[in-house]
Coordinates of C-alpha atoms in Angstrom, one line a residue:
X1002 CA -50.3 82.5 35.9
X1003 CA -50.8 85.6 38.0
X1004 CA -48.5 86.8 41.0
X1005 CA -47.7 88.7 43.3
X1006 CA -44.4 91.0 43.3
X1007 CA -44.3 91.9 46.7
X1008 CA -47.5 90.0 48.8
X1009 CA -46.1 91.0 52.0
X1010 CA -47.7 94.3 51.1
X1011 CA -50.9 92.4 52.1
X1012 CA -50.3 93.3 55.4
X1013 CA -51.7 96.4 55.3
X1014 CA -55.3 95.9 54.8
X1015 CA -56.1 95.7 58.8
X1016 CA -54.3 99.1 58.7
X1017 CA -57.8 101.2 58.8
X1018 CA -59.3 98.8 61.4
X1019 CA -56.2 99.1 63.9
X1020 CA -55.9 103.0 63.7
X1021 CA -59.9 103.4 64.4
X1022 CA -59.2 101.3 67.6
X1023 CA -56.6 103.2 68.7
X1024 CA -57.9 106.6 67.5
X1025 CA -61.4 106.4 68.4
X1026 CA -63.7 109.9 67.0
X1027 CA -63.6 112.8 69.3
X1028 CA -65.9 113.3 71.6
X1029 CA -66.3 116.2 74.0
X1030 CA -69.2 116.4 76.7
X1031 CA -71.1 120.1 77.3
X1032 CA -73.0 121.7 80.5
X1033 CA -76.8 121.8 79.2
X1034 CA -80.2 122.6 81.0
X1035 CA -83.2 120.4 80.7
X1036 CA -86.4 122.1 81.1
X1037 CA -89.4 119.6 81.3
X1038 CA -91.9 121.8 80.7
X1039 CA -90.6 122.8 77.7
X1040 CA -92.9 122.2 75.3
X1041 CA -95.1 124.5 77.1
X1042 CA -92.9 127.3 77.1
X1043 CA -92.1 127.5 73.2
X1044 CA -96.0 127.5 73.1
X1045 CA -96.4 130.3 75.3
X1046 CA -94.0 132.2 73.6
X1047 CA -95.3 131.4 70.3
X1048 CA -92.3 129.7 69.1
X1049 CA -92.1 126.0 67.3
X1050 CA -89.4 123.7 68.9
X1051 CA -86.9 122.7 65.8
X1052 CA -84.6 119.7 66.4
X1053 CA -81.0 120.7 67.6
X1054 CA -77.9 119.3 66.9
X1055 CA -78.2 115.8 65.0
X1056 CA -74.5 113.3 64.5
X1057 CA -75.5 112.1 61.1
X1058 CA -74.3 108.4 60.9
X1059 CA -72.2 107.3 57.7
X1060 CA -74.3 105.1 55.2
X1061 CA -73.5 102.0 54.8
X1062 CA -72.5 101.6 51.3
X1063 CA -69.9 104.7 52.3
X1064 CA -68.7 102.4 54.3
X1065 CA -68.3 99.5 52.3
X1066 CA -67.1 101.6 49.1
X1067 CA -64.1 102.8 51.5
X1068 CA -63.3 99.6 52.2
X1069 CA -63.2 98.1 49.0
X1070 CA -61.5 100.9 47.7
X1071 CA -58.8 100.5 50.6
X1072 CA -58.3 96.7 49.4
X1073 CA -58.1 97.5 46.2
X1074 CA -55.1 100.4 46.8
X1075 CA -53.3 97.7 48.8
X1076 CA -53.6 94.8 46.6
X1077 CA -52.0 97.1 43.7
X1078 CA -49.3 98.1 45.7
X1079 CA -48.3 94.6 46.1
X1080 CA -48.1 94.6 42.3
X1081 CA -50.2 91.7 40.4
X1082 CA -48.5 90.8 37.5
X1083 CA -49.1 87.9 34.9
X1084 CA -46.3 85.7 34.8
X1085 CA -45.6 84.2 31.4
X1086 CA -44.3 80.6 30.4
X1087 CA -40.7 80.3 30.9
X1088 CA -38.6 81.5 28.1
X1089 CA -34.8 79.5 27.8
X1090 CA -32.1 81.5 25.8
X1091 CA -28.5 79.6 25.3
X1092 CA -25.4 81.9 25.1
X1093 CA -22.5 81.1 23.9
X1094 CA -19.8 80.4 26.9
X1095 CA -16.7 80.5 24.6
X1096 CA -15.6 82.7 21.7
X1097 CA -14.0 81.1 18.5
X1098 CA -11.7 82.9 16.2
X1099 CA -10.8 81.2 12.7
X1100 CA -7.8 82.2 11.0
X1101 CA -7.4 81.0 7.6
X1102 CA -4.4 81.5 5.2
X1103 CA -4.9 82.5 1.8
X1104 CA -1.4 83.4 0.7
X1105 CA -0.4 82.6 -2.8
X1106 CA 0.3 79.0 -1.6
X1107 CA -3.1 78.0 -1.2
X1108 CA -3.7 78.1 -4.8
X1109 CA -1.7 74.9 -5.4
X1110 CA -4.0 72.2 -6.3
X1111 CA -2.8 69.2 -4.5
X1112 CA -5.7 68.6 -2.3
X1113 CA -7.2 65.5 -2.8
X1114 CA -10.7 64.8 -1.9
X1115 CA -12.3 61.8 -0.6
X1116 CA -13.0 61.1 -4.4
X1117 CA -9.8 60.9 -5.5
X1118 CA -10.1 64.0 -7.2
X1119 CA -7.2 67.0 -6.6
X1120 CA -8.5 70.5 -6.1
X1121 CA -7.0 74.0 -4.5
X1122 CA -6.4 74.0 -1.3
X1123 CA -8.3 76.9 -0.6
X1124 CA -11.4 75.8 -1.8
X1125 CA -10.9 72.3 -0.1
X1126 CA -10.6 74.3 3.3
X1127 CA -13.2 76.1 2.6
X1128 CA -15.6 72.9 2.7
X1129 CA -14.2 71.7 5.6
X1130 CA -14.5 74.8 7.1
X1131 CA -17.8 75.5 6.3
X1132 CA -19.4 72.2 7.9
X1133 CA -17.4 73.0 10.5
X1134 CA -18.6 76.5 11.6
X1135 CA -22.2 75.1 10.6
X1136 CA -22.0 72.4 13.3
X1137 CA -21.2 75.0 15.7
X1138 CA -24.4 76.4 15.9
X1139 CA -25.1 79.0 19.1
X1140 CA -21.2 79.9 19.4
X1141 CA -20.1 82.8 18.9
X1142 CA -16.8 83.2 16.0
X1143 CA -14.9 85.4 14.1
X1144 CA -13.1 85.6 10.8
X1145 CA -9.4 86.5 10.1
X1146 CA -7.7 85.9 6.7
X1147 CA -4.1 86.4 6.1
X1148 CA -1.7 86.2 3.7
X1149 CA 1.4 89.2 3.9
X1150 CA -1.1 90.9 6.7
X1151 CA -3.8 90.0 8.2
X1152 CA -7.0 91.5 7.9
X1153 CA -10.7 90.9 9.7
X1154 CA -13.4 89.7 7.5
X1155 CA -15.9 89.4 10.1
X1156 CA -16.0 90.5 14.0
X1157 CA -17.2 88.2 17.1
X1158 CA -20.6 87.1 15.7
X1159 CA -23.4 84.7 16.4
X1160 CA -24.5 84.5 13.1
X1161 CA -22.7 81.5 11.3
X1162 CA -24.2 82.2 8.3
X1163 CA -22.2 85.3 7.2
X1164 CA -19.4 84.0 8.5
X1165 CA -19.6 81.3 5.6
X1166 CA -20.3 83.2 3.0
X1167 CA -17.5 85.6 3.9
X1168 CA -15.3 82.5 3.9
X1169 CA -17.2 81.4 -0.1
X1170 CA -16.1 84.6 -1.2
X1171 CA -12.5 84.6 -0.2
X1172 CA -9.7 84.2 -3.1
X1173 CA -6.3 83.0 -2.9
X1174 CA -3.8 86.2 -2.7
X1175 CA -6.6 89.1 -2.0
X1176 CA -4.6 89.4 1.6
X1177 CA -1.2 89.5 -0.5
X1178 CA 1.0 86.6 -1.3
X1179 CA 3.1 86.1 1.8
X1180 CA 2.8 84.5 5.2
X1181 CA 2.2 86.7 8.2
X1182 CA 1.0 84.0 11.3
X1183 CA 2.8 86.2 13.9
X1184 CA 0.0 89.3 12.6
X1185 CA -3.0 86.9 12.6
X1186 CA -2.6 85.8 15.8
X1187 CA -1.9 89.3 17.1
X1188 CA -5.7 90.3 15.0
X1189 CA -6.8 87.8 16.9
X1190 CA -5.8 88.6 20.3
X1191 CA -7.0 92.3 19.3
X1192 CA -10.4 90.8 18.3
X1193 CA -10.8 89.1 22.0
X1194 CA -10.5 92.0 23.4
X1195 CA -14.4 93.2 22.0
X1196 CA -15.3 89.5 24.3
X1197 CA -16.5 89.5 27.9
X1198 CA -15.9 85.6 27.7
X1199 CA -13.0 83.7 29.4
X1200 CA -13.0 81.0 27.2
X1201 CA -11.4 82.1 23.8
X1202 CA -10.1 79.4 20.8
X1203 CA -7.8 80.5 17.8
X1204 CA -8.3 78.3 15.1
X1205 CA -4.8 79.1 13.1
X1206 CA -5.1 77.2 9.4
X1207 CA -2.0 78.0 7.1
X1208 CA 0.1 76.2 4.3
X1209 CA 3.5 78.0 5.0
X1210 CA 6.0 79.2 7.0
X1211 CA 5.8 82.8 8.6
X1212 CA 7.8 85.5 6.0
X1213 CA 5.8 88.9 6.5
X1214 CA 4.9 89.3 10.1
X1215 CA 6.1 92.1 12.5
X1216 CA 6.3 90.2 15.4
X1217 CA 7.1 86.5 15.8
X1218 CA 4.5 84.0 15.4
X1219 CA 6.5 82.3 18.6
X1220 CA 6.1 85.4 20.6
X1221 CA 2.5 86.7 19.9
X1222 CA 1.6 83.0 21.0
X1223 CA 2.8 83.5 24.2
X1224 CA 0.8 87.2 24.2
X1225 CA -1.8 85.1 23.4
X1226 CA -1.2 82.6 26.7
X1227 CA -0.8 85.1 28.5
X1228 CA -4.5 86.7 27.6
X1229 CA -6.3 83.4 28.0
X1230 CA -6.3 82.4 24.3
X1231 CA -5.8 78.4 23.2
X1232 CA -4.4 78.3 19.9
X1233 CA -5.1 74.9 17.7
X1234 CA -2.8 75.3 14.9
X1235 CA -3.5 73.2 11.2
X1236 CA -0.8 72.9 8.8
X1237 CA -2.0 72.1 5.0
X1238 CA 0.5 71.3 2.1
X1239 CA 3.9 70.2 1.3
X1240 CA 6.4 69.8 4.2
X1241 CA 9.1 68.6 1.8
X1242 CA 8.5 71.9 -0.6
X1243 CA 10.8 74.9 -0.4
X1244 CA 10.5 78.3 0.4
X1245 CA 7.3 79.8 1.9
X1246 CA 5.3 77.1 -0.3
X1247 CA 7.0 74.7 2.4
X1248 CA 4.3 74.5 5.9
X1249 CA 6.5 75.0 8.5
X1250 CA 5.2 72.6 10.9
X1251 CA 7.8 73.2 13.8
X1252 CA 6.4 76.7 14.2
X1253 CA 2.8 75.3 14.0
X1254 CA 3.5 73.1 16.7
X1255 CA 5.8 75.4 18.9
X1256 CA 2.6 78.1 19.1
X1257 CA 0.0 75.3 19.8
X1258 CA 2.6 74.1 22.6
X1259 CA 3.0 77.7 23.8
X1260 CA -1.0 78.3 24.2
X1261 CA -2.1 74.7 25.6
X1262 CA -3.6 73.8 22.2
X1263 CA -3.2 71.4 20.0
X1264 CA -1.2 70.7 16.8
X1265 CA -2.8 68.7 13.6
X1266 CA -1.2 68.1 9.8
X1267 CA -4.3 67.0 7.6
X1268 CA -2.8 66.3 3.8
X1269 CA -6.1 66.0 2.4
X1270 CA -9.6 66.6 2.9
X1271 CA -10.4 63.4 4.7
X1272 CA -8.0 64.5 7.2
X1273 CA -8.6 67.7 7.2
X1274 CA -12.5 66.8 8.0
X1275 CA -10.7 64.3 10.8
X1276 CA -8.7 67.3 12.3
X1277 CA -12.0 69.7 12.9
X1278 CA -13.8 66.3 14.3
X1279 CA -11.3 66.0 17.0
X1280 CA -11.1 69.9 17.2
X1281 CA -14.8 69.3 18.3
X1282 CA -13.7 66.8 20.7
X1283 CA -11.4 68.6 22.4
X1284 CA -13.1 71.7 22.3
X1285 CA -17.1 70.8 22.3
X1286 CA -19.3 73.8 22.2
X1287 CA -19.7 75.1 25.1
X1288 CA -23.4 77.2 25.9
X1289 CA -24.8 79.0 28.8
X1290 CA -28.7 78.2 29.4
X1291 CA -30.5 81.7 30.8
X1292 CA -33.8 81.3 31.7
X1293 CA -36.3 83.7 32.3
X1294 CA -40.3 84.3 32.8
X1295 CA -41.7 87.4 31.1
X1296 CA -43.7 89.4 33.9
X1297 CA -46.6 91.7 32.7
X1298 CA -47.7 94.3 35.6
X1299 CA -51.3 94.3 36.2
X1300 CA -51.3 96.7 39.0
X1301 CA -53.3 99.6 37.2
X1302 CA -56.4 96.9 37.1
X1303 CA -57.1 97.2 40.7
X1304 CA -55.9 101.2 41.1
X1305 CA -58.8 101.9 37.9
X1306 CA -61.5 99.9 39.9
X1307 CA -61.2 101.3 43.1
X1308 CA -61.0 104.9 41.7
X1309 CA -64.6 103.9 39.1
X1310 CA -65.9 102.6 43.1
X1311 CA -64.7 105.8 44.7
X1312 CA -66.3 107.9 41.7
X1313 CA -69.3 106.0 41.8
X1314 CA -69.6 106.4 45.6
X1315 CA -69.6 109.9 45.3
X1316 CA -72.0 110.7 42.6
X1317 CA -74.3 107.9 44.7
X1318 CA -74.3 110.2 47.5
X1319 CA -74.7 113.5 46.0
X1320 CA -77.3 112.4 44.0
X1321 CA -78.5 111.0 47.6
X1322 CA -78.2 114.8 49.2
X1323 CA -80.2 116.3 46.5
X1324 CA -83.0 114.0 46.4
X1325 CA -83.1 114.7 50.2
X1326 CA -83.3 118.0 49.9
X1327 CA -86.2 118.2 47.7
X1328 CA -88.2 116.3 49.4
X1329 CA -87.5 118.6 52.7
X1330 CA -88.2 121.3 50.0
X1331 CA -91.3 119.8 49.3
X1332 CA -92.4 118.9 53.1
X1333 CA -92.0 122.4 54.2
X1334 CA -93.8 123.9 51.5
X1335 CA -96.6 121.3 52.1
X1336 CA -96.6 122.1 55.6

C-alpha cells in the first residue's frame, strides 16, 4: 500500500495559478508615431522595413513541462512512501529473576521422582526448573546461584535457552558450601536495577537456612519491597534435619510475607513441578504487544521524473532554437 506522509502538502499545486492572477506580467505602454505612408518612405530612402519589437509567446509544451514538473515537486514533498504489512513484536512486561541454591546441601539425594526413584536434589530442580523457564517463552529472566555468596550466572535475558544450559551445567558446592539467601536476594535487587520494567519476580529456591550472608535475608526482603520486587520463596529438603542441611522454612515464609509473594515447600519433584504450576498461576507471563508498519520513502521517484521532464524540456527547446536559426540562416542567404 502506498501513502502519503503529509498530503496536506497537496495544497500547494494551485500555488502557480494563484500568484499569476495576482501578479499578472508587466506591462508598460510607450508614446509612438504612426506614419501611413510609410512604406513609401523606406522606399524613397532606399531602406527595407525589418519587423520591430516582437513578445515571443511561450510554447506550449514549456508550459505543460512546468506544470508537470511543479506537480511532481509537490507531490514529493508530501512524501509517498510504501507502507508495509503490519509487523507485531511481544515484549516482555515483567522481568523474572531465578535464584537457585546449590550449597553443599543440595547434593543429598532424597528427592524422589514421580517414579519412585530418589535422585539429588539439584539435579531434580534442575528439571523442574528447566520446563519451567521453557514455558516462559517471551519473558525476560535472569540467573543467580548461591551457596556461601552469590554469584550471577546470567544477566536479564530473553533468551531462555542459555539460561538452561547455564542452569545443566551448574554443580552442587561451585558457589561454596554455605547458605547466603540474604546475598542472593540483594544480587537480585542489584540485577533489577539494569530493568526499565515495573514488574519484577524473585524466584528464591533453597534447601537451608541462611549461615553466610552479610545482611539478613529478613532485611534485604524488605529492600527488595521497597524497590518493587515480589519474592516467591521454595523450600526443598528436610525440615526435621539439623544444622544448615535443615530448610529453614520460617525465614522462607517471613521474606515471601515481607515482599507480597508467596511461600511453597515441595518435598519431591511432583510437588516441586506443582509449586512452579501455581507460580504460573499467580504470576502468568505477562507481554506487551507493539505493533508497527514498516514505511519505505518513495519521494525521490517523483523529484527524478520531474528533473528527466525538466531536462528533457530544455534540450527540446534548444534543439528547437537552433533548428530555427538555420533555417533563418538559410532564408536569408536564399534571399
Amino acid at each position: 500500500m502506498i501513502s502519503l506522509a503529509a498530503p496536506w502538502l497537496l495544497l500547494l499545486l494551485p500555488l502557480p495559478l494563484l500568484v499569476r492572477w495576482l501578479l499578472p506580467p508587466h506591462r508598460e505602454r510607450e508614446s509612438a508615431l504612426r506614419f501611413p505612408f510609410f512604406r513609401r518612405m523606406a522606399e524613397a530612402a532606399g531602406a527595407e522595413p525589418r519587423a520591430g519589437a516582437v513578445v515571443l509567446s511561450r510554447p506550449v509544451i514549456s508550459a505543460i513541462t512546468a506544470g508537470l514538473c511543479w506537480a511532481l515537486l509537490v507531490l514529493a514533498l508530501a512524501r509517498p512512501e510504501r507502507v508495509g504489512a503490519p509487523i507485531t513484536i511481544e515484549k516482555a512486561a515483567r522481568d523474572v529473576v531465578l535464584a537457585i541454591d546449590i550449597s553443599g546441601s543440595m547434593d543429598a539425594k532424597d528427592f524422589a521422582t514421580p517414579e519412585g526413584a530418589r535422585i539429588q536434589r539439584l539435579a531434580g530442580v534442575r528439571q523442574v526448573v528447566g520446563d519451567f523457564v521453557a514455558g516462559r517463552e517471551g519473558d525476560r529472566m535472569a540467573l543467580i546461584v548461591f551457596g556461601t555468596a552469590a554469584y550471577l550466572q546470567a544477566p536479564l535475558t530473553d533468551d531462555l535457552t542459555t539460561i538452561t544450559e547455564l542452569l545443566d551445567t551448574t554443580e552442587v558446592g561451585m558457589a561454596g558450601p554455605h547458605t547466603a539467601l540474604g546475598d542472593a536476594i540483594g544480587l537480585s535487587i542489584r540485577t533489577f536495577e539494569a530493568s526499565e520494567i515495573d514488574q519484577r519476580l524473585l524466584i528464591l529456591l533453597s534447601d537451608g537456612s541462611d549461615t553466610a550472608s552479610r545482611m539478613s535475608p529478613v532485611n534485604a526482603a524488605e529492600i527488595a519491597a521497597d524497590r518493587g520486587v515480589e519474592i516467591f520463596t521454595i523450600g526443598v529438603g528436610d525440615p526435621e534435619a539439623t544444622g544448615e542441611n535443615r530448610v529453614d522454612l520460617v525465614t522462607l515464609r517471613a521474606i515471601a510475607e515481607r515482599t507480597g509473594g508467596q511461600y511453597f515447600f515441595a518435598e519431591d519433584a511432583a510437588a516441586l513441578e506443582a509449586v512452579y504450576a501455581r507460580i504460573d498461576a499467580l504470576a502468568p507471563r505477562e507481554t506487551e504487544t507493539l505493533s508497527f508498519r514498516p514505511r519505505r520513502s518513495l519521494a525521490w521517484l517523483p523529484m527524478a521524473l520531474a528533473a528527466m521532464l525538466g531536462i528533457g524540456a530544455v534540450l527540446w527547446l534548444q534543439l528547437r532554437g537552433r533548428r530555427r536559426a538555420v533555417a533563418g540562416a538559410a532564408t536569408e542567404e536564399t534571399a
